[in-house]
PDB file of C-alpha atoms in Angstrom:
ATOM      1  CA  UNK A   1      13.086  -4.161 -25.447  1.00 48.00           C
ATOM      2  CA  UNK A   2      10.120  -2.562 -23.685  1.00 59.00           C
ATOM      3  CA  UNK A   3      10.747  -0.602 -20.504  1.00 80.00           C
ATOM      4  CA  UNK A   4       8.513  -1.723 -17.655  1.00 89.00           C
ATOM      5  CA  UNK A   5       7.349   0.666 -14.954  1.00 96.00           C
ATOM      6  CA  UNK A   6       8.694  -0.023 -11.469  1.00 96.00           C
ATOM      7  CA  UNK A   7       6.989   0.169  -8.077  1.00 97.00           C
ATOM      8  CA  UNK A   8       9.411   0.618  -5.172  1.00 96.00           C
ATOM      9  CA  UNK A   9       8.308  -0.029  -1.581  1.00 96.00           C
ATOM     10  CA  UNK A  10      10.722   0.750   1.244  1.00 94.00           C
ATOM     11  CA  UNK A  11      10.897   1.614   4.920  1.00 92.00           C
ATOM     12  CA  UNK A  12      12.530   5.009   5.455  1.00 87.00           C
ATOM     13  CA  UNK A  13      14.295   5.585   8.804  1.00 83.00           C
ATOM     14  CA  UNK A  14      11.879   3.212  10.618  1.00 79.00           C
ATOM     15  CA  UNK A  15       9.382   6.086  10.677  1.00 88.00           C
ATOM     16  CA  UNK A  16       7.723   5.973   7.282  1.00 95.00           C
ATOM     17  CA  UNK A  17       6.948   3.712   4.353  1.00 96.00           C
ATOM     18  CA  UNK A  18       7.910   5.073   0.952  1.00 96.00           C
ATOM     19  CA  UNK A  19       5.944   4.177  -2.176  1.00 97.00           C
ATOM     20  CA  UNK A  20       7.542   5.227  -5.473  1.00 97.00           C
ATOM     21  CA  UNK A  21       6.358   4.549  -9.009  1.00 97.00           C
ATOM     22  CA  UNK A  22       8.890   5.064 -11.773  1.00 96.00           C
ATOM     23  CA  UNK A  23       8.600   4.809 -15.538  1.00 94.00           C
ATOM     24  CA  UNK A  24      11.420   5.922 -17.795  1.00 91.00           C
ATOM     25  CA  UNK A  25      12.551   9.349 -16.506  1.00 92.00           C
ATOM     26  CA  UNK A  26       9.406  10.118 -14.517  1.00 94.00           C
ATOM     27  CA  UNK A  27       8.599   9.161 -10.948  1.00 95.00           C
ATOM     28  CA  UNK A  28       6.055   9.889  -8.235  1.00 96.00           C
ATOM     29  CA  UNK A  29       6.682   9.217  -4.558  1.00 97.00           C
ATOM     30  CA  UNK A  30       4.535   9.326  -1.422  1.00 97.00           C
ATOM     31  CA  UNK A  31       5.222   8.408   2.200  1.00 96.00           C
ATOM     32  CA  UNK A  32       3.090   6.942   4.954  1.00 96.00           C
ATOM     33  CA  UNK A  33       4.299   8.533   8.204  1.00 96.00           C
ATOM     34  CA  UNK A  34       3.839   5.705  10.676  1.00 95.00           C
ATOM     35  CA  UNK A  35       3.923   7.491  14.034  1.00 93.00           C
ATOM     36  CA  UNK A  36       1.244   9.976  12.916  1.00 94.00           C
ATOM     37  CA  UNK A  37      -1.204   7.399  11.586  1.00 96.00           C
ATOM     38  CA  UNK A  38      -0.562   4.987  14.466  1.00 94.00           C
ATOM     39  CA  UNK A  39      -1.277   7.698  17.036  1.00 94.00           C
ATOM     40  CA  UNK A  40      -4.563   8.488  15.292  1.00 95.00           C
ATOM     41  CA  UNK A  41      -5.605   4.829  15.024  1.00 95.00           C
ATOM     42  CA  UNK A  42      -4.721   4.138  18.670  1.00 94.00           C
ATOM     43  CA  UNK A  43      -6.560   7.263  19.897  1.00 94.00           C
ATOM     44  CA  UNK A  44      -9.673   6.227  17.968  1.00 95.00           C
ATOM     45  CA  UNK A  45      -9.449   2.531  18.902  1.00 94.00           C
ATOM     46  CA  UNK A  46      -9.052   1.427  15.251  1.00 95.00           C
ATOM     47  CA  UNK A  47      -7.266  -1.810  14.272  1.00 95.00           C
ATOM     48  CA  UNK A  48      -3.854  -0.593  13.031  1.00 96.00           C
ATOM     49  CA  UNK A  49      -3.059  -3.520  10.721  1.00 96.00           C
ATOM     50  CA  UNK A  50      -6.444  -3.357   8.988  1.00 96.00           C
ATOM     51  CA  UNK A  51      -6.194   0.421   8.621  1.00 97.00           C
ATOM     52  CA  UNK A  52      -2.582   0.188   7.406  1.00 97.00           C
ATOM     53  CA  UNK A  53      -3.569  -2.251   4.647  1.00 97.00           C
ATOM     54  CA  UNK A  54      -6.347   0.106   3.505  1.00 97.00           C
ATOM     55  CA  UNK A  55      -3.970   3.071   3.523  1.00 97.00           C
ATOM     56  CA  UNK A  56      -1.198   1.093   1.794  1.00 97.00           C
ATOM     57  CA  UNK A  57      -3.525   0.113  -1.075  1.00 97.00           C
ATOM     58  CA  UNK A  58      -4.734   3.710  -1.374  1.00 97.00           C
ATOM     59  CA  UNK A  59      -1.207   5.150  -1.481  1.00 97.00           C
ATOM     60  CA  UNK A  60      -0.146   2.633  -4.144  1.00 97.00           C
ATOM     61  CA  UNK A  61      -3.241   3.521  -6.199  1.00 97.00           C
ATOM     62  CA  UNK A  62      -2.650   7.271  -5.874  1.00 96.00           C
ATOM     63  CA  UNK A  63       1.072   7.026  -6.621  1.00 97.00           C
ATOM     64  CA  UNK A  64       0.575   4.981  -9.781  1.00 97.00           C
ATOM     65  CA  UNK A  65      -2.364   7.156 -10.899  1.00 96.00           C
ATOM     66  CA  UNK A  66      -0.196  10.267 -10.681  1.00 96.00           C
ATOM     67  CA  UNK A  67       2.455   8.578 -12.846  1.00 96.00           C
ATOM     68  CA  UNK A  68       0.154   6.855 -15.313  1.00 94.00           C
ATOM     69  CA  UNK A  69      -3.575   7.522 -14.944  1.00 96.00           C
ATOM     70  CA  UNK A  70      -5.532   4.276 -15.122  1.00 96.00           C
ATOM     71  CA  UNK A  71      -9.053   2.949 -14.655  1.00 96.00           C
ATOM     72  CA  UNK A  72      -8.257  -0.402 -13.008  1.00 97.00           C
ATOM     73  CA  UNK A  73      -5.485  -1.333 -10.583  1.00 97.00           C
ATOM     74  CA  UNK A  74      -4.926  -5.006  -9.821  1.00 98.00           C
ATOM     75  CA  UNK A  75      -3.015  -5.799  -6.659  1.00 97.00           C
ATOM     76  CA  UNK A  76      -2.055  -9.265  -5.533  1.00 97.00           C
ATOM     77  CA  UNK A  77      -0.311  -9.551  -2.187  1.00 98.00           C
ATOM     78  CA  UNK A  78       0.146 -11.964   0.693  1.00 98.00           C
ATOM     79  CA  UNK A  79      -0.302 -10.887   4.306  1.00 97.00           C
ATOM     80  CA  UNK A  80       1.179 -12.696   7.274  1.00 97.00           C
ATOM     81  CA  UNK A  81       0.644 -11.448  10.816  1.00 96.00           C
ATOM     82  CA  UNK A  82       1.151 -12.580  14.391  1.00 94.00           C
ATOM     83  CA  UNK A  83      -2.602 -12.600  15.095  1.00 93.00           C
ATOM     84  CA  UNK A  84      -5.896 -12.017  13.291  1.00 93.00           C
ATOM     85  CA  UNK A  85      -5.791  -8.665  11.531  1.00 94.00           C
ATOM     86  CA  UNK A  86      -8.024  -6.911  14.073  1.00 93.00           C
ATOM     87  CA  UNK A  87      -5.563  -7.677  16.914  1.00 93.00           C
ATOM     88  CA  UNK A  88      -2.203  -8.071  15.162  1.00 94.00           C
ATOM     89  CA  UNK A  89       0.832  -6.055  16.217  1.00 93.00           C
ATOM     90  CA  UNK A  90       3.136  -7.104  13.384  1.00 94.00           C
ATOM     91  CA  UNK A  91       2.583  -7.665   9.704  1.00 96.00           C
ATOM     92  CA  UNK A  92       4.495  -8.837   6.670  1.00 97.00           C
ATOM     93  CA  UNK A  93       3.229  -7.845   3.238  1.00 97.00           C
ATOM     94  CA  UNK A  94       4.611  -9.604   0.192  1.00 97.00           C
ATOM     95  CA  UNK A  95       3.597  -7.835  -3.042  1.00 97.00           C
ATOM     96  CA  UNK A  96       3.188 -10.432  -5.759  1.00 97.00           C
ATOM     97  CA  UNK A  97       1.693  -8.517  -8.669  1.00 97.00           C
ATOM     98  CA  UNK A  98       0.780  -4.913  -9.527  1.00 97.00           C
ATOM     99  CA  UNK A  99      -0.954  -4.065 -12.792  1.00 97.00           C
ATOM    100  CA  UNK A 100      -2.542  -0.805 -13.960  1.00 97.00           C
ATOM    101  CA  UNK A 101      -4.821  -1.178 -16.996  1.00 96.00           C
ATOM    102  CA  UNK A 102      -2.932  -4.278 -18.166  1.00 92.00           C
ATOM    103  CA  UNK A 103       0.490  -2.646 -17.669  1.00 95.00           C
ATOM    104  CA  UNK A 104       2.492  -4.814 -15.293  1.00 96.00           C
ATOM    105  CA  UNK A 105       4.860  -3.189 -12.801  1.00 97.00           C
ATOM    106  CA  UNK A 106       8.197  -4.631 -11.768  1.00 96.00           C
ATOM    107  CA  UNK A 107       8.227  -4.613  -7.969  1.00 96.00           C
ATOM    108  CA  UNK A 108      11.317  -3.535  -6.053  1.00 94.00           C
ATOM    109  CA  UNK A 109      11.067  -4.119  -2.315  1.00 90.00           C
ATOM    110  CA  UNK A 110       8.394  -6.800  -2.586  1.00 92.00           C
ATOM    111  CA  UNK A 111       8.366  -7.564   1.137  1.00 94.00           C
ATOM    112  CA  UNK A 112       7.473  -5.050   3.829  1.00 95.00           C
ATOM    113  CA  UNK A 113       7.697  -5.987   7.513  1.00 95.00           C
ATOM    114  CA  UNK A 114       6.288  -3.767  10.266  1.00 94.00           C
ATOM    115  CA  UNK A 115       6.037  -4.458  13.991  1.00 92.00           C
ATOM    116  CA  UNK A 116       4.853  -2.599  17.068  1.00 90.00           C
ATOM    117  CA  UNK A 117       1.619  -1.593  15.339  1.00 91.00           C
ATOM    118  CA  UNK A 118      -0.612  -2.293  18.305  1.00 87.00           C
ATOM    119  CA  UNK A 119      -0.656   0.020  21.291  1.00 77.00           C
ATOM    120  CA  UNK A 120       1.569  -1.496  23.974  1.00 62.00           C
ATOM    121  CA  UNK A 121      -1.123  -1.009  26.624  1.00 54.00           C
ATOM    122  CA  UNK A 122      -3.329  -3.612  24.955  1.00 52.00           C
ATOM    123  CA  UNK A 123      -3.339  -7.100  26.449  1.00 57.00           C
ATOM    124  CA  UNK A 124      -1.789 -10.079  24.713  1.00 59.00           C
ATOM    125  CA  UNK A 125      -4.332 -12.864  24.724  1.00 68.00           C
ATOM    126  CA  UNK A 126      -3.734 -16.102  22.881  1.00 81.00           C
ATOM    127  CA  UNK A 127      -2.630 -15.301  19.349  1.00 85.00           C
ATOM    128  CA  UNK A 128      -3.859 -16.902  16.134  1.00 87.00           C
ATOM    129  CA  UNK A 129      -1.275 -16.429  13.346  1.00 93.00           C
ATOM    130  CA  UNK A 130      -2.801 -15.168  10.113  1.00 95.00           C
ATOM    131  CA  UNK A 131      -1.833 -15.737   6.476  1.00 96.00           C
ATOM    132  CA  UNK A 132      -3.887 -14.873   3.420  1.00 97.00           C
ATOM    133  CA  UNK A 133      -3.402 -13.848  -0.206  1.00 97.00           C
ATOM    134  CA  UNK A 134      -5.477 -10.967  -1.522  1.00 97.00           C
ATOM    135  CA  UNK A 135      -6.434 -10.269  -5.122  1.00 97.00           C
ATOM    136  CA  UNK A 136      -7.775  -6.726  -5.244  1.00 96.00           C
ATOM    137  CA  UNK A 137      -9.199  -4.854  -8.202  1.00 97.00           C
ATOM    138  CA  UNK A 138      -9.476  -1.163  -7.396  1.00 96.00           C
ATOM    139  CA  UNK A 139     -11.383   1.036  -9.823  1.00 96.00           C
ATOM    140  CA  UNK A 140     -10.718   4.734 -10.326  1.00 95.00           C
ATOM    141  CA  UNK A 141     -13.994   6.682 -10.556  1.00 95.00           C
ATOM    142  CA  UNK A 142     -14.358   8.433 -13.925  1.00 94.00           C
ATOM    143  CA  UNK A 143     -14.351  11.932 -12.426  1.00 95.00           C
ATOM    144  CA  UNK A 144     -11.139  11.175 -10.508  1.00 93.00           C
ATOM    145  CA  UNK A 145      -9.524   9.594 -13.576  1.00 93.00           C
ATOM    146  CA  UNK A 146     -10.374  12.740 -15.553  1.00 94.00           C
ATOM    147  CA  UNK A 147      -8.573  14.878 -12.942  1.00 94.00           C
ATOM    148  CA  UNK A 148      -5.472  12.636 -13.038  1.00 92.00           C
ATOM    149  CA  UNK A 149      -5.474  12.852 -16.854  1.00 92.00           C
ATOM    150  CA  UNK A 150      -5.687  16.664 -16.656  1.00 93.00           C
ATOM    151  CA  UNK A 151      -2.819  16.771 -14.135  1.00 89.00           C
ATOM    152  CA  UNK A 152      -0.696  14.506 -16.338  1.00 85.00           C
ATOM    153  CA  UNK A 153      -1.323  16.545 -19.493  1.00 85.00           C
ATOM    154  CA  UNK A 154      -0.305  19.912 -17.953  1.00 79.00           C
TER     155      UNK A 154
END
């Protein structure tokens, strides 16, 4: 029986999101510290949900690359929010599929729910609930892949 790699997504102490990739006896873990990134996004008038999705994809990519360097990462996930992504204050992400160079990952903690992402001083106009499924293919540039391969082979 083949051992599949595992991607674990979890909320840690309501203050950070943990992303861990594990394969056999090896693992790599990174955290997104929510209060730090939210403060930055609010101070710079950036849409927190949009920026969180970008950061979330990037952290998944980096975490898996450090465990098993790969050229192509395929992510399939569904996003549901209380408003369009530019104005949303809460988000639910349901990871459906994660694959690195045709190696499928088992997903533990498929659903991530975050609220209070928008600055409380912003007004609440009429909300338009949002739901969409994303199929992303994220390529690792060759020079970056080479560095991950060097790190892995040390």
